[in-house]
Each structure stands twice: as structure tokens, then as C-alpha cells.
Amino acid sequence: DAKTTQPTSMDCAEGRAANLPCNHSTISGNEYVYWYRQIHSQGPQYIIHGLKNNETNEMASLIITEDRKSSTLILPHATLRDTAVYYCIVNPSGNQFYFGTGTSLTVIP
Amino acid sequence: SQTIHQWPATLVQPVGSPLSLECTVEGTSNPNLYWYRQAAGRGLQLLFYSVGIGQISSEVPQNLSASRPQDRQFILSSKKLLLSDSGFYLCAVRPEIWGQSYNEQFFGPGTRLTVL
């Protein structure tokens, strides 16, 4: 019952910025946007989350549009180790996360 | 920071056999705990979550059950496994550290279950 839509797959050249889009047109005012990624055969890894403002940490930047109906996760300098499935989730509380199928990002040498 | 232990890492079980998967957490108290399942080639499905000892919420009707006998212990069980129970089982924690609840969930290494 994911409330987000993401492209199925994307490629990115190593060293370039990877921009992963997510649409969440029905997002409620109290729902955060979370991003996780899952490298093959491992558990998902938290990346970043935000409510209204753009956020940046050591892993990535999160750009949320002013109407909050979409967001973009930016990996500024993609490496081969960033190859993974990236999940965008909206949730008000951090409970009951519903993961969709995500975007499979392949970083190409 | 919190540490999440899951065992076993891999398991092969025959149809109709019982199941017990264990998850324990260190580095936090009074966490919210979660069980997810990922079938081959699929996304993660939330199975159960718990906000405290003995408190279990089930997200989907199924052949599985969960229990939380201690604050930092979460167990996933089945009396009789089905072929469709095969998958990658992940335990997650939403920690509370120094009285502050975190919005993020952190995942364990997972248990890969194959039912034959």
C-alpha cells in the first residue's frame, strides 16, 4: 500500500550525481518523506528524511518541492557501492513503513 | 548506536515444520520493533510491529505469529510452514535513546528462509 511512485530503474555514471525522483502527490501535512536503500542480500539502510525543508547529510541530499508532492534524492558523487534499490516512503510517525518496489540504481564504471 | 542481531542467518525447513526466528537489540530501551518479509524479487512487506512487551500488531493475516517476551527481544514463529513462507525476514528497530524517539527504522542483517 505504498503511496509513492518511483521509476523502476536508473543508471548513473560513476562520479556523477545520481538524482532519484519520487512522486507522493497524496502526501499529508504531517507525513515525512524517508529514503532507504537496500544493497543486494542486506537489510535496508536509512539514508535521509525530511518534512518540508531540504535536508543534507553525509550520504545524500533531499530536495522536497514546495507543494511537497514530489522529492528528489541526490547522491552527489555516485560510486559503484551506491548500486542498490532505493525506496521512497511517506509516513507520519516512523511506524508501519510500507515499502514499494523502489528504484534499482546501477552505477556504471 | 543500536545493534540488531538476527539468527539464524539462513534456514532451510520442510513444509509443515515449525519456525522460530529471533531478533535482539542492543543500545536502546523501549524501542518499537518490526518484522518484515521480502519474497524473491519483491519489495518489503510489514508483517508485525510491537510498541512494548507483549504488545503485537499484525499487518496482514497469515501463517505466522510474533511475540515480544522482553523489551529488546522479538520472535517470529510458525506452527506449520508453507512454501509461500520462503523469503528474507528482516527485523527492524525504531530506537529510543536517552528518552528521545527516533523516526528512522534500522534493520538487522536478516534471515533467509527456504521452505522445501
Coordinates of N, CA and C in Angstrom, one line a residue:
Chain A
D1 N 0.8 -1.2 0.0 CA 0.0 0.0 0.0 C 0.9 1.3 0.0
A2 N 2.0 1.2 -0.8 CA 2.9 2.3 -0.8 C 2.1 3.5 -1.5
K3 N 2.4 4.7 -1.0 CA 1.8 5.9 -1.5 C 2.8 6.7 -2.3
T4 N 3.8 6.1 -2.9 CA 4.8 6.8 -3.7 C 4.9 6.1 -5.0
T5 N 5.4 6.8 -6.0 CA 5.8 6.2 -7.3 C 7.2 6.6 -7.6
Q6 N 7.9 5.6 -8.1 CA 9.3 5.8 -8.4 C 9.6 5.1 -9.7
P7 N 10.6 5.6 -10.5 CA 11.0 4.8 -11.7 C 11.5 3.4 -11.3
T8 N 11.3 2.5 -12.2 CA 11.7 1.1 -11.8 C 13.2 1.0 -11.8
S9 N 13.9 1.7 -12.7 CA 15.4 1.5 -12.7 C 16.0 2.8 -13.3
M10 N 17.3 3.0 -12.9 CA 18.1 4.1 -13.4 C 19.5 3.7 -13.5
D11 N 20.3 4.4 -14.4 CA 21.7 4.2 -14.5 C 22.4 5.5 -14.2
C12 N 23.6 5.5 -13.7 CA 24.3 6.7 -13.4 C 25.8 6.4 -13.6
A13 N 26.5 7.3 -14.2 CA 28.0 7.1 -14.4 C 28.7 7.4 -13.1
E14 N 29.7 6.6 -12.8 CA 30.5 6.7 -11.6 C 31.1 8.1 -11.5
G15 N 31.0 8.8 -10.3 CA 31.5 10.1 -10.1 C 30.5 11.2 -10.4
R16 N 29.4 10.8 -11.1 CA 28.4 11.8 -11.4 C 27.4 11.9 -10.3
A17 N 26.5 12.9 -10.3 CA 25.4 12.9 -9.3 C 24.3 12.0 -9.8
A18 N 23.8 11.3 -8.9 CA 22.6 10.5 -9.1 C 21.4 11.2 -8.5
N19 N 20.4 11.4 -9.4 CA 19.2 12.1 -9.0 C 18.0 11.1 -9.1
L20 N 17.5 10.7 -7.9 CA 16.4 9.8 -7.9 C 15.1 10.4 -7.5
P21 N 14.1 10.4 -8.5 CA 12.8 11.1 -8.2 C 11.8 10.2 -7.5
C22 N 10.9 10.9 -6.8 CA 9.8 10.2 -6.2 C 8.6 11.1 -6.2
N23 N 7.4 10.6 -6.6 CA 6.2 11.3 -6.6 C 5.3 10.8 -5.4
H24 N 4.8 11.8 -4.6 CA 4.0 11.5 -3.5 C 2.9 12.5 -3.4
S25 N 2.0 12.5 -4.5 CA 1.0 13.6 -4.7 C 0.0 13.6 -3.6
T26 N -0.2 12.5 -2.9 CA -1.3 12.5 -1.8 C -0.7 12.6 -0.4
I27 N 0.5 13.1 -0.3 CA 1.1 13.2 1.0 C 0.3 14.2 1.9
S28 N 0.2 13.8 3.2 CA -0.5 14.6 4.1 C 0.5 15.6 4.8
G29 N -0.1 16.6 5.5 CA 0.8 17.6 6.0 C 1.7 17.1 7.1
N30 N 1.3 16.0 7.8 CA 2.2 15.5 8.9 C 3.1 14.4 8.5
E31 N 3.1 14.1 7.2 CA 3.9 12.9 6.7 C 5.3 13.4 6.3
Y32 N 6.3 12.6 6.8 CA 7.6 12.8 6.4 C 7.9 12.0 5.1
V33 N 9.0 12.4 4.4 CA 9.5 11.7 3.3 C 10.8 11.0 3.8
Y34 N 10.8 9.7 3.7 CA 12.0 8.9 4.0 C 12.6 8.3 2.8
W35 N 13.9 8.2 2.8 CA 14.6 7.4 1.8 C 15.5 6.3 2.5
Y36 N 15.4 5.1 1.9 CA 16.2 4.0 2.4 C 16.8 3.4 1.1
R37 N 17.8 2.6 1.3 CA 18.4 1.8 0.2 C 18.7 0.4 0.7
Q38 N 18.7 -0.5 -0.3 CA 18.9 -1.9 0.0 C 19.9 -2.5 -1.0
I39 N 21.1 -2.8 -0.5 CA 22.1 -3.4 -1.3 C 21.8 -4.9 -1.3
H40 N 22.0 -5.6 -2.4 CA 21.6 -7.0 -2.5 C 21.9 -7.9 -1.3
S41 N 20.9 -8.6 -0.9 CA 21.0 -9.6 0.2 C 21.3 -8.9 1.6
Q42 N 21.1 -7.6 1.7 CA 21.3 -7.0 3.0 C 20.0 -6.3 3.4
G43 N 19.9 -5.9 4.7 CA 18.8 -5.2 5.2 C 18.8 -3.8 4.7
P44 N 17.7 -3.1 4.6 CA 17.6 -1.7 4.1 C 18.5 -0.8 5.1
Q45 N 19.0 0.2 4.5 CA 19.8 1.2 5.2 C 19.1 2.6 5.1
Y46 N 19.0 3.2 6.3 CA 18.4 4.5 6.3 C 19.3 5.5 5.6
I47 N 18.8 6.4 4.8 CA 19.6 7.5 4.2 C 19.3 8.8 4.7
I48 N 18.1 9.3 4.6 CA 17.7 10.6 5.0 C 16.2 10.8 5.1
H49 N 15.7 11.8 5.8 CA 14.3 12.0 5.8 C 14.1 13.5 6.0
G50 N 12.9 14.0 5.6 CA 12.6 15.4 5.7 C 11.1 15.6 5.7
L51 N 10.7 16.8 6.1 CA 9.3 17.2 6.2 C 8.9 18.2 5.1
K52 N 9.5 19.4 5.2 CA 9.3 20.5 4.3 C 10.6 21.0 3.7
N53 N 11.6 21.2 4.5 CA 12.8 21.8 4.1 C 13.7 20.8 3.4
N54 N 14.6 21.3 2.6 CA 15.6 20.4 2.0 C 16.6 20.0 3.1
E55 N 17.1 18.8 3.0 CA 18.0 18.2 4.0 C 19.2 17.7 3.4
T56 N 20.3 17.7 4.1 CA 21.6 17.2 3.6 C 22.3 16.5 4.8
N57 N 22.9 15.4 4.5 CA 23.7 14.7 5.5 C 25.0 14.2 4.7
E58 N 25.7 13.3 5.4 CA 27.0 12.9 4.8 C 26.7 11.9 3.6
M59 N 25.5 11.4 3.5 CA 25.3 10.4 2.5 C 24.6 11.1 1.2
A60 N 23.7 12.0 1.5 CA 22.9 12.5 0.4 C 22.2 13.8 0.7
S61 N 21.5 14.3 -0.3 CA 20.7 15.5 -0.1 C 19.3 15.1 -0.5
L62 N 18.3 15.7 0.1 CA 16.9 15.5 -0.2 C 16.3 16.9 -0.5
I63 N 15.7 16.9 -1.7 CA 15.1 18.1 -2.2 C 13.6 17.8 -2.3
I64 N 12.8 18.6 -1.5 CA 11.3 18.4 -1.5 C 10.7 19.7 -2.1
T65 N 9.8 19.4 -3.1 CA 9.2 20.6 -3.8 C 8.3 21.4 -2.8
E66 N 8.0 22.6 -3.2 CA 7.3 23.5 -2.3 C 5.9 22.9 -1.9
D67 N 5.3 22.3 -2.9 CA 3.9 21.7 -2.7 C 4.0 20.3 -2.0
R68 N 5.2 19.8 -1.8 CA 5.5 18.5 -1.2 C 5.0 17.3 -1.9
K69 N 4.6 17.5 -3.2 CA 4.1 16.4 -3.9 C 5.2 15.5 -4.6
S70 N 6.4 16.0 -4.6 CA 7.5 15.2 -5.1 C 8.8 15.5 -4.4
S71 N 9.7 14.6 -4.5 CA 11.0 14.9 -3.9 C 12.1 14.2 -4.8
T72 N 13.3 14.6 -4.6 CA 14.5 14.0 -5.3 C 15.6 13.7 -4.3
L73 N 16.1 12.5 -4.3 CA 17.3 12.2 -3.6 C 18.5 12.3 -4.4
I74 N 19.5 13.0 -3.9 CA 20.7 13.3 -4.7 C 21.9 12.7 -4.0
L75 N 22.5 11.8 -4.8 CA 23.8 11.3 -4.3 C 24.9 12.1 -5.1
P76 N 25.6 12.9 -4.5 CA 26.4 13.9 -5.2 C 27.5 13.4 -6.1
H77 N 28.1 12.3 -5.7 CA 29.2 11.7 -6.4 C 29.1 10.2 -6.3
A78 N 28.3 9.6 -7.2 CA 28.0 8.2 -7.1 C 29.2 7.3 -7.3
T79 N 29.2 6.3 -6.4 CA 30.3 5.3 -6.6 C 29.7 3.9 -6.8
L80 N 30.5 3.0 -7.2 CA 30.0 1.6 -7.5 C 29.2 1.0 -6.3
R81 N 29.6 1.4 -5.1 CA 29.0 0.9 -3.9 C 27.6 1.5 -3.7
D82 N 27.2 2.5 -4.4 CA 25.9 3.0 -4.3 C 24.9 2.3 -5.2
T83 N 25.3 1.3 -5.9 CA 24.4 0.4 -6.7 C 23.5 -0.3 -5.7
A84 N 22.2 -0.1 -5.8 CA 21.2 -0.6 -4.8 C 19.8 -0.3 -5.3
V85 N 18.8 -0.8 -4.5 CA 17.5 -0.4 -4.7 C 17.1 0.7 -3.7
Y86 N 16.6 1.8 -4.2 CA 16.3 3.0 -3.4 C 14.8 3.1 -3.2
Y87 N 14.4 3.2 -1.9 CA 13.0 3.3 -1.6 C 12.6 4.6 -1.0
C88 N 11.6 5.2 -1.5 CA 11.0 6.4 -1.0 C 9.7 6.1 -0.3
I89 N 9.6 6.6 0.9 CA 8.4 6.2 1.8 C 7.9 7.5 2.4
V90 N 6.6 7.6 2.5 CA 6.0 8.7 3.2 C 5.3 8.1 4.5
N91 N 5.5 8.8 5.6 CA 5.0 8.2 6.9 C 4.9 9.3 7.9
P92 N 3.9 9.3 8.7 CA 3.8 10.4 9.7 C 4.6 10.2 11.0
S93 N 4.9 9.0 11.2 CA 5.5 8.7 12.6 C 6.7 7.9 12.7
G94 N 7.1 7.3 11.6 CA 8.2 6.3 11.6 C 7.7 4.9 11.9
N95 N 6.4 4.7 12.1 CA 5.9 3.4 12.3 C 5.3 2.9 10.9
Q96 N 5.0 1.6 10.9 CA 4.3 1.0 9.7 C 4.8 1.5 8.4
F97 N 6.1 1.3 8.1 CA 6.6 1.7 6.8 C 6.1 0.7 5.8
Y98 N 5.6 1.3 4.6 CA 5.2 0.5 3.5 C 6.2 0.7 2.4
F99 N 7.0 -0.3 2.1 CA 8.0 -0.2 1.0 C 7.3 -0.6 -0.3
G100 N 7.6 0.1 -1.3 CA 7.1 -0.3 -2.7 C 8.3 -1.1 -3.3
T101 N 8.4 -1.1 -4.6 CA 9.4 -1.8 -5.3 C 10.7 -1.0 -5.5
G102 N 10.6 0.3 -5.3 CA 11.7 1.2 -5.3 C 12.3 1.4 -6.7
T103 N 13.5 2.1 -6.7 CA 14.2 2.3 -8.0 C 15.5 1.5 -7.9
S104 N 15.8 0.7 -8.8 CA 17.1 0.0 -8.9 C 18.1 0.9 -9.6
L105 N 19.0 1.4 -8.8 CA 20.1 2.3 -9.4 C 21.3 1.4 -9.6
T106 N 21.8 1.5 -10.9 CA 23.1 0.9 -11.3 C 24.1 2.0 -11.6
V107 N 25.2 2.0 -10.8 CA 26.3 2.9 -11.1 C 27.3 2.2 -12.0
I108 N 27.5 2.9 -13.2 CA 28.3 2.3 -14.2 C 29.7 2.9 -14.2
P109 N 30.7 2.0 -14.3 CA 32.1 2.5 -14.2 C 32.5 3.4 -15.4
Chain B
S1 N 25.1 3.8 19.5 CA 24.1 3.4 18.5 C 23.6 2.0 18.7
Q2 N 22.5 1.7 18.1 CA 21.9 0.4 18.4 C 22.5 -0.7 17.5
T3 N 22.4 -1.9 18.0 CA 22.9 -3.1 17.3 C 21.7 -4.1 17.2
I4 N 21.5 -4.7 16.0 CA 20.4 -5.6 15.9 C 21.0 -7.0 15.5
H5 N 20.6 -8.0 16.2 CA 21.1 -9.3 16.0 C 19.9 -10.2 15.5
Q6 N 20.1 -10.9 14.5 CA 19.1 -11.9 14.0 C 19.8 -13.2 13.8
W7 N 19.1 -14.3 14.2 CA 19.6 -15.6 13.9 C 18.4 -16.6 13.8
P8 N 18.7 -17.6 12.9 CA 19.9 -17.8 12.2 C 20.0 -16.9 11.0
A9 N 21.1 -16.9 10.3 CA 21.3 -16.1 9.1 C 20.6 -16.8 7.9
T10 N 20.7 -18.1 7.9 CA 20.0 -18.8 6.8 C 19.3 -20.1 7.4
L11 N 18.2 -20.5 6.8 CA 17.5 -21.6 7.3 C 16.8 -22.3 6.2
V12 N 16.9 -23.7 6.2 CA 16.1 -24.5 5.2 C 15.2 -25.4 6.0
Q13 N 13.9 -25.3 5.8 CA 13.0 -26.1 6.6 C 12.0 -26.8 5.6
P14 N 11.5 -28.0 6.0 CA 10.5 -28.6 5.2 C 9.1 -28.1 5.5
V15 N 8.3 -28.2 4.5 CA 6.9 -27.8 4.6 C 6.3 -28.5 5.8
G16 N 5.5 -27.7 6.6 CA 4.8 -28.3 7.8 C 5.6 -28.3 9.1
S17 N 6.9 -27.9 9.0 CA 7.7 -27.9 10.2 C 7.5 -26.5 10.9
P18 N 7.9 -26.5 12.2 CA 7.7 -25.2 12.9 C 8.9 -24.2 12.6
L19 N 8.7 -23.0 13.0 CA 9.7 -22.0 12.8 C 9.8 -21.1 14.0
S20 N 11.0 -20.7 14.3 CA 11.3 -19.7 15.3 C 12.5 -18.9 14.9
L21 N 12.2 -17.6 14.6 CA 13.3 -16.6 14.3 C 13.4 -15.6 15.4
E22 N 14.7 -15.3 15.8 CA 14.8 -14.4 16.9 C 15.6 -13.1 16.5
C23 N 15.1 -12.1 17.1 CA 15.8 -10.7 16.9 C 16.0 -10.1 18.3
T24 N 17.2 -9.7 18.5 CA 17.5 -9.0 19.8 C 18.2 -7.7 19.4
V25 N 18.0 -6.7 20.3 CA 18.5 -5.4 20.1 C 19.4 -4.9 21.2
E26 N 20.4 -4.2 20.9 CA 21.3 -3.6 22.0 C 21.4 -2.1 21.7
G27 N 21.6 -1.3 22.8 CA 21.9 0.1 22.6 C 20.7 1.0 22.7
T28 N 19.5 0.4 23.0 CA 18.3 1.2 23.1 C 17.4 0.5 24.1
S29 N 16.5 1.3 24.7 CA 15.5 0.7 25.5 C 14.1 1.2 25.1
N30 N 13.1 0.4 25.3 CA 11.7 0.7 24.9 C 11.6 1.0 23.4
P31 N 12.3 0.2 22.6 CA 12.1 0.5 21.1 C 10.8 0.0 20.6
N32 N 10.4 0.5 19.4 CA 9.4 -0.1 18.6 C 10.2 -1.2 17.7
L33 N 9.6 -2.4 17.6 CA 10.2 -3.4 16.9 C 9.3 -3.9 15.7
Y34 N 9.9 -4.4 14.7 CA 9.2 -4.7 13.4 C 9.7 -6.0 12.8
W35 N 8.8 -6.8 12.2 CA 9.2 -7.9 11.4 C 8.7 -7.6 9.9
Y36 N 9.6 -7.7 9.0 CA 9.3 -7.5 7.6 C 9.7 -8.8 6.9
R37 N 9.0 -9.1 5.7 CA 9.4 -10.2 4.8 C 9.6 -9.7 3.4
Q38 N 10.6 -10.2 2.8 CA 10.8 -9.8 1.4 C 10.8 -11.1 0.6
A39 N 9.8 -11.4 -0.3 CA 9.8 -12.5 -1.1 C 10.8 -12.2 -2.3
A40 N 11.2 -13.3 -3.0 CA 12.2 -13.1 -4.0 C 11.7 -12.1 -5.1
G41 N 12.5 -11.1 -5.4 CA 12.2 -10.1 -6.4 C 11.1 -9.1 -6.0
R42 N 10.7 -9.1 -4.8 CA 9.6 -8.3 -4.3 C 10.1 -7.2 -3.4
G43 N 9.2 -6.3 -3.0 CA 9.5 -5.3 -2.0 C 9.3 -5.8 -0.6
L44 N 9.6 -5.0 0.4 CA 9.4 -5.5 1.8 C 8.0 -5.3 2.2
Q45 N 7.5 -6.3 2.9 CA 6.1 -6.3 3.4 C 6.2 -6.3 5.0
L46 N 5.6 -5.4 5.6 CA 5.5 -5.3 7.0 C 4.6 -6.4 7.5
L47 N 5.1 -7.2 8.5 CA 4.3 -8.4 9.0 C 3.7 -8.0 10.4
F48 N 4.6 -7.6 11.3 CA 4.2 -7.3 12.6 C 5.0 -6.1 13.2
Y49 N 4.4 -5.4 14.1 CA 5.2 -4.4 14.9 C 4.7 -4.4 16.3
S50 N 5.6 -4.0 17.2 CA 5.4 -4.0 18.6 C 5.9 -2.7 19.2
V51 N 5.0 -2.1 20.1 CA 5.4 -0.9 20.8 C 5.9 -1.1 22.2
G52 N 5.7 -2.4 22.6 CA 6.2 -2.7 24.0 C 6.0 -4.2 24.3
I53 N 6.5 -4.6 25.4 CA 6.4 -6.0 25.8 C 5.0 -6.5 25.8
G54 N 4.8 -7.7 25.1 CA 3.5 -8.3 25.0 C 2.6 -7.6 24.0
Q55 N 3.0 -6.5 23.4 CA 2.1 -5.8 22.5 C 2.5 -6.0 21.1
I56 N 1.6 -6.7 20.3 CA 1.9 -7.1 19.0 C 0.7 -6.6 18.1
S57 N 1.1 -6.0 17.0 CA 0.1 -5.6 16.0 C 0.4 -6.4 14.7
S58 N -0.6 -7.0 14.1 CA -0.4 -7.8 12.9 C -0.9 -7.0 11.7
E59 N -0.1 -6.9 10.7 CA -0.4 -6.1 9.5 C -1.2 -6.9 8.4
V60 N -0.9 -8.2 8.3 CA -1.5 -9.0 7.3 C -1.9 -10.3 7.9
P61 N -3.0 -10.9 7.5 CA -3.4 -12.2 8.0 C -2.5 -13.3 7.4
Q62 N -2.0 -14.2 8.2 CA -1.0 -15.1 7.7 C -0.8 -16.3 8.6
N63 N 0.2 -17.1 8.2 CA 0.5 -18.3 8.9 C 1.5 -18.1 10.0
L64 N 1.9 -16.8 10.3 CA 2.9 -16.5 11.2 C 2.4 -15.8 12.4
S65 N 3.2 -15.8 13.5 CA 2.8 -15.1 14.7 C 4.1 -14.5 15.3
A66 N 3.9 -13.5 16.1 CA 5.1 -12.8 16.7 C 4.9 -12.6 18.2
S67 N 6.0 -12.6 18.9 CA 5.9 -12.4 20.4 C 7.0 -11.5 20.8
R68 N 6.8 -10.8 21.9 CA 7.9 -9.9 22.5 C 7.9 -10.2 24.0
P69 N 8.7 -11.2 24.3 CA 8.8 -11.6 25.8 C 9.6 -10.6 26.6
Q70 N 10.5 -9.9 26.0 CA 11.4 -9.0 26.7 C 11.4 -7.7 25.9
D71 N 11.9 -6.6 26.5 CA 11.9 -5.3 25.9 C 12.7 -5.3 24.6
R72 N 13.8 -6.0 24.5 CA 14.6 -6.0 23.4 C 14.7 -7.3 22.7
Q73 N 13.7 -8.1 22.7 CA 13.6 -9.4 22.1 C 12.3 -9.5 21.3
F74 N 12.4 -9.9 20.1 CA 11.2 -10.0 19.2 C 11.4 -11.4 18.5
I75 N 10.3 -12.2 18.5 CA 10.4 -13.5 18.0 C 9.3 -13.7 16.9
L76 N 9.6 -14.3 15.8 CA 8.7 -14.7 14.8 C 8.5 -16.2 14.7
S77 N 7.3 -16.6 14.7 CA 7.1 -18.1 14.8 C 6.0 -18.6 13.8
S78 N 6.1 -19.9 13.6 CA 5.0 -20.5 12.9 C 4.9 -22.0 13.4
K79 N 3.7 -22.5 13.4 CA 3.5 -23.9 13.8 C 3.7 -24.8 12.7
K80 N 3.3 -24.4 11.5 CA 3.5 -25.2 10.3 C 3.8 -24.3 9.1
L81 N 5.0 -24.5 8.6 CA 5.5 -23.6 7.5 C 4.8 -24.0 6.2
L82 N 4.6 -23.0 5.3 CA 4.1 -23.2 4.0 C 5.2 -22.9 3.0
L83 N 5.1 -23.4 1.8 CA 6.0 -23.0 0.7 C 6.1 -21.5 0.6
S84 N 4.9 -20.8 0.7 CA 4.9 -19.4 0.5 C 5.5 -18.6 1.6
D85 N 6.0 -19.2 2.7 CA 6.7 -18.5 3.8 C 8.1 -18.3 3.4
S86 N 8.6 -18.9 2.4 CA 10.0 -18.6 2.0 C 10.2 -17.1 1.7
G87 N 11.4 -16.7 2.1 CA 11.7 -15.3 1.9 C 12.8 -14.8 2.8
F88 N 13.1 -13.5 2.7 CA 14.1 -12.9 3.5 C 13.4 -12.1 4.6
Y89 N 13.6 -12.5 5.9 CA 13.0 -11.9 7.0 C 13.9 -10.9 7.7
L90 N 13.3 -9.7 7.9 CA 14.1 -8.7 8.5 C 13.5 -8.1 9.7
C91 N 14.3 -8.0 10.7 CA 13.8 -7.3 12.0 C 14.3 -5.9 11.9
A92 N 13.5 -5.0 12.4 CA 13.9 -3.5 12.4 C 13.5 -2.9 13.7
V93 N 14.2 -1.9 14.1 CA 14.0 -1.2 15.3 C 13.9 0.3 15.1
R94 N 12.9 0.9 15.8 CA 12.8 2.3 15.9 C 13.2 2.7 17.3
P95 N 14.5 3.2 17.4 CA 15.0 3.3 18.8 C 14.5 4.4 19.6
E96 N 14.7 4.3 20.9 CA 14.5 5.4 21.8 C 15.8 5.4 22.6
I97 N 16.5 6.6 22.5 CA 17.8 6.7 23.1 C 17.8 8.0 24.0
W98 N 18.1 7.8 25.3 CA 18.1 8.9 26.2 C 16.7 9.6 26.2
G99 N 15.6 8.8 26.1 CA 14.3 9.4 26.1 C 13.8 10.0 24.8
Q100 N 14.6 10.0 23.8 CA 14.2 10.6 22.5 C 13.9 9.5 21.6
S101 N 12.7 9.5 21.0 CA 12.3 8.5 20.0 C 12.7 9.0 18.6
Y102 N 13.3 8.1 17.9 CA 13.8 8.4 16.5 C 12.7 8.0 15.5
N103 N 12.6 8.8 14.4 CA 11.7 8.4 13.4 C 12.2 7.3 12.5
E104 N 13.5 7.2 12.4 CA 14.1 6.3 11.4 C 13.9 4.8 12.0
Q105 N 13.9 3.9 11.1 CA 14.0 2.5 11.4 C 15.3 1.9 11.0
F106 N 15.9 1.1 11.8 CA 17.2 0.5 11.5 C 17.0 -1.0 11.4
F107 N 17.6 -1.6 10.4 CA 17.3 -3.0 10.0 C 18.5 -3.9 10.4
G108 N 18.1 -5.1 10.8 CA 19.1 -6.2 11.1 C 19.6 -6.8 9.8
P109 N 20.5 -7.8 10.0 CA 21.1 -8.4 8.8 C 20.2 -9.4 8.1
G110 N 19.1 -9.8 8.7 CA 18.1 -10.7 8.0 C 18.3 -12.2 8.2
T111 N 17.3 -12.9 8.0 CA 17.3 -14.4 7.9 C 16.7 -14.8 6.6
R112 N 17.5 -15.6 5.9 CA 17.0 -16.1 4.6 C 16.4 -17.5 4.8
L113 N 15.1 -17.6 4.7 CA 14.3 -18.8 4.9 C 13.9 -19.5 3.6
T114 N 14.2 -20.7 3.4 CA 13.8 -21.5 2.3 C 12.9 -22.7 2.8
V115 N 11.7 -22.7 2.3 CA 10.8 -23.8 2.7 C 10.7 -24.8 1.5
L116 N 11.0 -26.0 1.8 CA 11.0 -27.0 0.7 C 9.9 -28.0 0.8

